[in-house]
Structure formats: structure tokens, C-alpha cells
Coordinates of C-alpha atoms and ligand atoms in Angstrom, one line a residue:
M1 CA 98.5 77.6 97.9
S2 CA 94.8 77.5 99.5
S3 CA 92.4 79.0 97.0
V4 CA 89.8 78.0 95.7
V5 CA 90.1 77.5 92.2
A6 CA 87.6 79.1 89.0
S7 CA 85.2 77.0 87.1
S8 CA 86.8 78.7 83.6
P9 CA 89.9 80.4 84.1
L10 CA 89.7 84.5 83.9
T11 CA 92.1 87.1 82.1
A12 CA 94.8 89.0 83.5
Q13 CA 92.2 91.5 82.8
A14 CA 89.9 90.5 85.5
F15 CA 92.1 91.0 88.0
K16 CA 93.1 95.0 87.6
S17 CA 90.4 97.5 88.7
D18 CA 89.0 100.9 87.2
Y19 CA 90.8 102.8 88.6
R20 CA 94.1 104.3 86.2
P21 CA 97.1 104.0 87.6
I22 CA 99.0 107.7 88.3
W23 CA 102.5 106.3 88.7
C24 CA 105.2 107.8 86.1
P25 CA 105.3 107.1 82.8
G26 CA 107.5 104.4 82.4
C27 CA 107.8 103.5 85.9
G28 CA 108.0 99.7 86.6
D29 CA 105.6 99.0 88.9
Y30 CA 103.4 99.2 85.6
A31 CA 104.8 95.8 84.5
V32 CA 104.9 94.6 88.1
L33 CA 101.5 95.0 88.2
N34 CA 100.7 93.0 85.4
S35 CA 102.8 90.5 86.1
I36 CA 100.7 90.1 89.3
A37 CA 97.3 90.1 87.1
K38 CA 98.9 87.4 85.2
A39 CA 100.2 85.5 87.6
F40 CA 96.9 85.3 89.8
A41 CA 95.4 84.6 86.2
M42 CA 97.7 81.7 85.3
L43 CA 96.8 80.1 89.0
E44 CA 93.3 80.0 87.8
L45 CA 92.0 81.6 91.0
K46 CA 89.0 83.8 91.4
P47 CA 89.0 87.6 92.5
E48 CA 87.3 87.1 95.1
N49 CA 89.4 84.6 96.5
V50 CA 92.7 86.6 96.8
A51 CA 93.8 89.2 99.1
V52 CA 96.1 92.2 98.6
V53 CA 97.6 93.7 101.1
S54 CA 100.2 96.4 101.5
G55 CA 101.5 99.4 103.0
I56 CA 103.0 103.0 101.3
G57 CA 104.2 103.8 98.7
C58 CA 104.2 104.8 95.2
S59 CA 104.4 100.8 94.7
S60 CA 101.9 100.0 98.0
R61 CA 99.3 101.5 95.4
I62 CA 98.8 98.2 94.0
P63 CA 96.0 96.7 95.8
A64 CA 93.4 99.6 94.7
Y65 CA 94.8 98.9 91.0
T66 CA 93.1 95.1 91.2
N67 CA 90.0 94.2 91.6
C68 CA 91.1 91.8 94.1
Y69 CA 90.3 92.1 98.1
G70 CA 92.6 94.6 99.0
L71 CA 94.1 96.5 102.0
H72 CA 96.4 99.9 101.4
G73 CA 97.6 99.9 105.2
V74 CA 99.9 101.5 107.0
H75 CA 103.7 102.0 106.5
G76 CA 105.5 99.3 107.2
R77 CA 103.0 97.5 108.9
S78 CA 101.9 95.5 105.7
L79 CA 103.4 91.4 106.5
A80 CA 101.9 92.5 109.9
A81 CA 98.3 92.8 109.0
G82 CA 99.0 90.4 105.7
S83 CA 99.8 87.6 108.4
G84 CA 96.9 88.5 110.5
L85 CA 94.4 88.0 107.2
K86 CA 96.2 84.7 106.7
I87 CA 95.3 84.1 109.7
A88 CA 92.0 84.7 110.4
R89 CA 91.1 83.7 106.5
P90 CA 92.9 80.7 105.6
D91 CA 90.8 80.3 102.4
L92 CA 92.6 83.3 100.5
T93 CA 95.4 83.7 98.7
V94 CA 97.0 86.6 100.4
L95 CA 99.3 88.3 98.1
V96 CA 101.4 91.5 100.3
A97 CA 103.2 94.3 98.1
S98 CA 105.4 96.9 99.2
G99 CA 108.8 98.7 98.7
D100 CA 112.5 99.0 99.8
G101 CA 111.4 101.8 101.9
D102 CA 108.1 100.4 103.1
G103 CA 109.2 96.6 104.1
Y104 CA 113.4 97.0 104.5
S105 CA 113.1 100.0 106.2
I106 CA 110.0 100.7 108.7
G107 CA 108.4 97.2 108.1
G108 CA 112.2 95.3 108.5
N109 CA 111.2 94.1 111.9
H110 CA 108.4 92.1 110.5
F111 CA 110.4 90.9 107.3
L112 CA 112.2 88.7 109.5
H113 CA 109.5 87.3 111.4
A114 CA 107.4 86.6 108.8
C115 CA 110.6 84.9 107.0
R116 CA 110.5 83.0 110.5
R117 CA 106.8 82.5 110.6
N118 CA 107.0 81.2 106.8
I119 CA 102.8 81.6 107.0
D120 CA 101.3 80.6 104.0
L121 CA 101.4 84.1 102.2
T122 CA 103.6 85.7 99.0
Y123 CA 105.5 88.9 99.5
I124 CA 106.5 91.3 96.7
V125 CA 109.1 93.7 97.4
M126 CA 109.1 96.5 94.4
D127 CA 113.2 97.5 95.2
N128 CA 114.0 100.3 93.7
H129 CA 116.8 101.8 95.5
V130 CA 114.5 104.8 97.0
Y131 CA 112.2 106.2 98.4
G132 CA 109.8 107.4 95.6
M133 CA 106.6 108.4 96.9
T134 CA 108.3 111.3 99.3
K135 CA 110.6 112.9 96.2
G136 CA 113.9 110.7 96.6
Q137 CA 115.2 109.9 99.8
P138 CA 117.7 107.2 100.1
S139 CA 116.6 103.4 101.0
P140 CA 118.2 100.6 103.0
T141 CA 119.6 99.3 99.5
T142 CA 120.3 102.4 97.8
E143 CA 124.1 101.9 96.9
P144 CA 126.1 104.2 99.4
G145 CA 127.9 106.2 96.7
W146 CA 124.6 107.7 95.3
S147 CA 124.5 110.8 95.5
S148 CA 121.3 113.0 95.4
K149 CA 120.4 116.6 96.5
L150 CA 118.9 114.6 99.4
A151 CA 121.9 113.0 100.6
P152 CA 125.1 114.9 98.4
G153 CA 127.6 113.0 98.3
G154 CA 125.7 109.8 99.3
T155 CA 125.2 107.7 102.6
G156 CA 128.2 106.2 102.5
L157 CA 126.1 103.8 104.7
R158 CA 126.0 99.8 103.4
E159 CA 123.0 98.5 101.8
F160 CA 120.6 95.9 103.2
H161 CA 120.7 92.8 101.4
P162 CA 117.0 91.1 101.4
L163 CA 117.7 88.1 100.1
V164 CA 120.7 87.0 101.9
I165 CA 118.5 88.5 105.6
A166 CA 115.5 86.3 104.3
L167 CA 117.8 83.1 104.1
A168 CA 119.4 83.9 107.2
S169 CA 115.6 84.5 109.1
G170 CA 113.6 81.1 107.6
A171 CA 112.9 81.9 104.6
N172 CA 112.0 79.3 102.3
F173 CA 111.3 80.7 99.0
I174 CA 113.7 83.1 98.1
A175 CA 113.9 84.8 93.9
R176 CA 114.6 87.7 92.4
A177 CA 112.4 88.6 89.4
Y178 CA 113.4 92.2 87.4
S179 CA 109.9 94.4 85.8
G180 CA 111.1 94.9 83.0
D181 CA 110.8 91.4 81.5
P182 CA 106.9 90.9 83.2
N183 CA 106.1 87.2 81.6
G184 CA 109.1 86.1 83.4
C185 CA 108.4 88.0 86.4
A186 CA 104.3 86.4 86.4
A187 CA 106.3 82.9 86.3
L188 CA 107.9 83.7 89.0
I189 CA 104.8 85.5 90.8
T190 CA 103.1 81.9 90.1
E191 CA 105.9 79.6 91.3
A192 CA 106.0 81.3 94.6
V193 CA 102.4 81.6 95.6
R194 CA 102.4 77.9 94.9
H195 CA 104.8 78.0 97.1
P196 CA 103.2 76.5 101.0
G197 CA 104.6 78.8 103.4
F198 CA 106.4 82.1 103.2
S199 CA 107.2 83.0 99.6
F200 CA 109.8 86.2 98.9
V201 CA 109.7 88.1 95.4
E202 CA 112.5 90.5 95.8
V203 CA 111.6 92.9 92.1
L204 CA 113.9 95.1 90.7
S205 CA 111.0 97.8 89.7
P206 CA 112.8 100.6 88.6
C207 CA 112.2 104.5 89.5
V208 CA 112.5 106.8 86.5
T209 CA 111.7 109.8 88.5
F210 CA 114.5 110.1 91.3
R211 CA 116.9 106.8 89.6
P212 CA 116.6 107.4 85.9
E213 CA 120.1 105.2 85.7
Q214 CA 118.5 102.4 86.7
R215 CA 116.7 102.3 83.2
A216 CA 120.2 99.8 82.2
W217 CA 118.9 97.5 84.3
K218 CA 117.6 95.9 81.2
T219 CA 121.4 95.5 80.1
M220 CA 122.0 93.8 83.4
A221 CA 119.3 91.7 85.1
H222 CA 120.0 88.4 83.7
P223 CA 118.8 84.8 84.4
A224 CA 120.4 82.3 87.7
P225 CA 122.7 80.9 86.1
V226 CA 122.8 78.2 88.5
E227 CA 119.4 75.7 89.4
P228 CA 117.8 76.8 92.5
T229 CA 119.2 74.9 95.8
D230 CA 117.8 73.6 98.9
D231 CA 120.8 73.9 100.4
P232 CA 120.9 77.1 102.6
G233 CA 124.8 76.8 102.8
R234 CA 124.9 77.1 99.0
A235 CA 122.2 79.6 99.1
A236 CA 124.2 81.5 102.3
R237 CA 127.1 81.5 99.8
R238 CA 125.9 82.3 96.4
L239 CA 123.5 85.2 97.6
M240 CA 126.3 86.9 99.5
T241 CA 128.1 86.9 96.6
D242 CA 125.5 87.8 93.6
D243 CA 125.6 90.8 91.6
G244 CA 122.3 91.4 92.7
F245 CA 121.1 91.4 89.2
N246 CA 121.0 87.6 89.0
I247 CA 117.4 86.4 87.9
G248 CA 115.1 83.1 89.2
V249 CA 114.1 81.9 92.1
L250 CA 117.5 81.3 94.2
Y251 CA 116.2 79.4 97.0
Q252 CA 113.4 76.8 98.2
G253 CA 113.9 74.7 100.8
R254 CA 111.2 72.5 102.4
R255 CA 110.5 73.6 106.1
A256 CA 107.2 73.8 106.7
P257 CA 104.3 76.1 106.5
Y258 CA 103.2 77.5 109.5
A259 CA 100.6 75.9 111.2
R260 CA 98.6 76.6 114.4
A261 CA 100.0 75.0 117.5
A262 CA 97.6 72.0 118.8
G263 CA 96.5 73.1 122.3
G264 CA 97.5 76.5 121.2
A265 CA 95.7 79.3 120.4
Q266 CA 92.4 79.8 119.7
S267 CA 90.4 80.0 116.7
V268 CA 89.0 83.6 115.6
E269 CA 85.9 82.3 115.8
A270 CA 86.7 81.4 119.5
L271 CA 87.7 84.6 120.8
A272 CA 85.1 86.6 118.7
C273 CA 82.5 84.3 120.5
Q274 CA 84.3 85.2 124.1
F275 CA 84.1 89.3 123.4
R276 CA 80.1 88.9 122.2
L277 CA 79.5 87.3 125.8
Ligands
TPP301 C1 104.9 106.2 109.8 C2 104.8 107.1 108.4 N1 106.6 107.4 108.1 C3 107.4 107.7 107.3 C4 105.9 107.9 106.0 C5 106.1 109.0 104.5 N2 106.3 107.7 103.8 C6 105.7 107.3 103.2 S1 105.4 106.9 101.9 C7 107.7 106.6 102.4 C8 108.5 105.9 101.7 C9 108.2 104.7 100.2 O1 109.1 104.1 100.1 P1 109.3 102.8 99.6 O2 108.7 101.7 100.2 O3 110.5 102.4 98.7 O4 108.4 102.8 97.6 P2 108.3 103.4 96.5 O5 107.4 105.6 96.4 O6 109.6 103.5 96.0 O7 107.9 102.6 95.8 C10 107.5 107.3 103.4 C11 108.8 107.3 104.3 C12 104.8 107.3 106.1 N3 103.4 107.4 105.4 N4 104.5 106.5 107.5
SF4_302 S1 108.3 108.3 91.7 FE1 109.4 106.7 91.0 S2 108.7 104.7 91.8 FE2 107.0 106.9 92.1 S3 105.5 106.4 90.4 FE3 107.4 107.6 89.7 S4 108.8 106.4 88.9 FE4 107.4 105.5 90.5

């Protein structure tokens, strides 16, 4: 984390914009927005030192509902935009927000390389195991047997395991949160932002419209029974056998964050000068 700290801490409300969210009543994303705002307040940040970057989807509307700098960009490209922003403006706290469709389908490639690059930003994926915005198509995290109008009988496809894939790709901070526990979710986002380098928080955030059965997640989410590990081998075994509802930091390694190589890429300022000539 590299942002300037405010002289007097702000409330969570100060990080919210005047726009009223248009999510369906009961959507988990309301609580995620509250958790993000609360985390920024707990971190004693200022809205002008924070950028929230997203792609497209119901979950990706989040930047408009915060009072920070924001980019509601192109579907699946939030990590590309967020990474570029952090390289150009390392002084900003960059939070990238996505959904399971945006982040793991069209944006899957960027996810792998963001884990590998370890640029100092926080990536939050609001996972509801469905494409909410486009009316309920199965996403990479949809259970193979989930039957719906758009996929009668289910897809029969094995789910994508985001946390395992993050670990294998080099992510150094891997956590799972649940929107139904906004205080716990805010605490995990706070830890993620404090972590130096790429931090990944998968937030279980129900889509009550297309997956009303996800309301039962409140009985299924539970604190992870073990402390976070810094041993990738142990983390791999745990994540491979995880029930999908362990909440907490599940892996935290010590790999140094991305730093521009000495004599390597030129600064953005130097490049800009060349274009001015
Ligand atoms: C290039 C491109 N392809 C497809 C779409 C259509 N599209 C918009 S949102 C979305 C899926 C969103 O799902 P998810 O990221 O899980 O977010 P949710 O709405 O569930 O929060 C799709 C396929 C698009 N906007 N742009
Ligand atoms: S469709 Fe689903 S994800 Fe989208 S706002 Fe409604 S409940 Fe939330």
C-alpha cells in the first residue's frame, strides 16, 4: 500500500457517491460496496488517493457508487487498466473490482498474469456463480449441474477454481470473504490493501435474482478452521480440498511486489516527453 494518509480519518460514508445503486433488492453487492467503503475508512485513506477500476457486469458498477477516482471500463479488462494505472501512479491505492464472468471468463488471462506480476493492487471478485447482468448464463464458477432456462440440465463443465489458479499463478495474498458478513469482509479487504503486492479477495456475493438458492450461503459460510499459511505446498493441498465456503486469509506469501527493473522500461514521464517532441 502506498497512498497518502488523511489528516483526520473519514467515515465509510465519505467514500460513497450520491448515485443510488440500481442492483436488485437483496443483491450481495450492496454489502460489498459497504465493506469496501468501510475498509477505506479503516485504512484512513482519502477518496482522492484511491482509484476503483472495474469491467462490465452488475458487480462492476461499483466505481460509480464510490466517491474515489474510478474507471468503469471494458468487459474483462479491469486488471489490465488497474495494472497500468498503478504503474503510472504508484502513489494511488488501486482497487480492481470484478465479477466471476468479467474476471474469470473474458478476463481470465489477465487474472493469471496479474497474479504472476504481483503489482501492488487489490483485486476483488464478487462471485455469484452466474452472469447476473446478462440474465443468468452460467459462468466459469457455476456448478456443472445447475439447471436453468439458458442451460437446461446444466453445462456439465467442471468449475474453475479461482483460489487454486491464483496460487499456481503466483498470487501472494489469497482470501475468501462473504458479503453476508460485511464487517468480516471489510476486515479482509483492509488486510488485502495493506498487503504489499497483488492481493486477491474472492467475495461470495449472492445473485438473489438468478440464483435465489444462494441465500443459503449464510448457513454455509464459515471461518477457515486454520491460520493462513505462507507455505504454497500446504496452501495448494488446502485449497484443492476446500469446500468453497472457508472464509479468511487462506494464503499469504512473502514474494516482493513488482518493481520496475533498473535500466528496464522507461518511466511514463520519459515516454510522454518523447511523444511531445
Ligand atoms: C466484450 C463483451 N462481451 C460480452 C459482454 C456482455 N456482458 C456484459 S456483463 C457480462 C457478464 C457479467 O457477469 P459477471 O462478471 O459475473 O457479473 P455480474 O453481473 O454477475 O455481477 C457479459 C457477458 C460485454 N459487455 N462485452
Ligand atoms: S441480477 Fe443478480 S448480480 Fe445483478 S443486481 Fe440483480 S441480484 Fe445482483
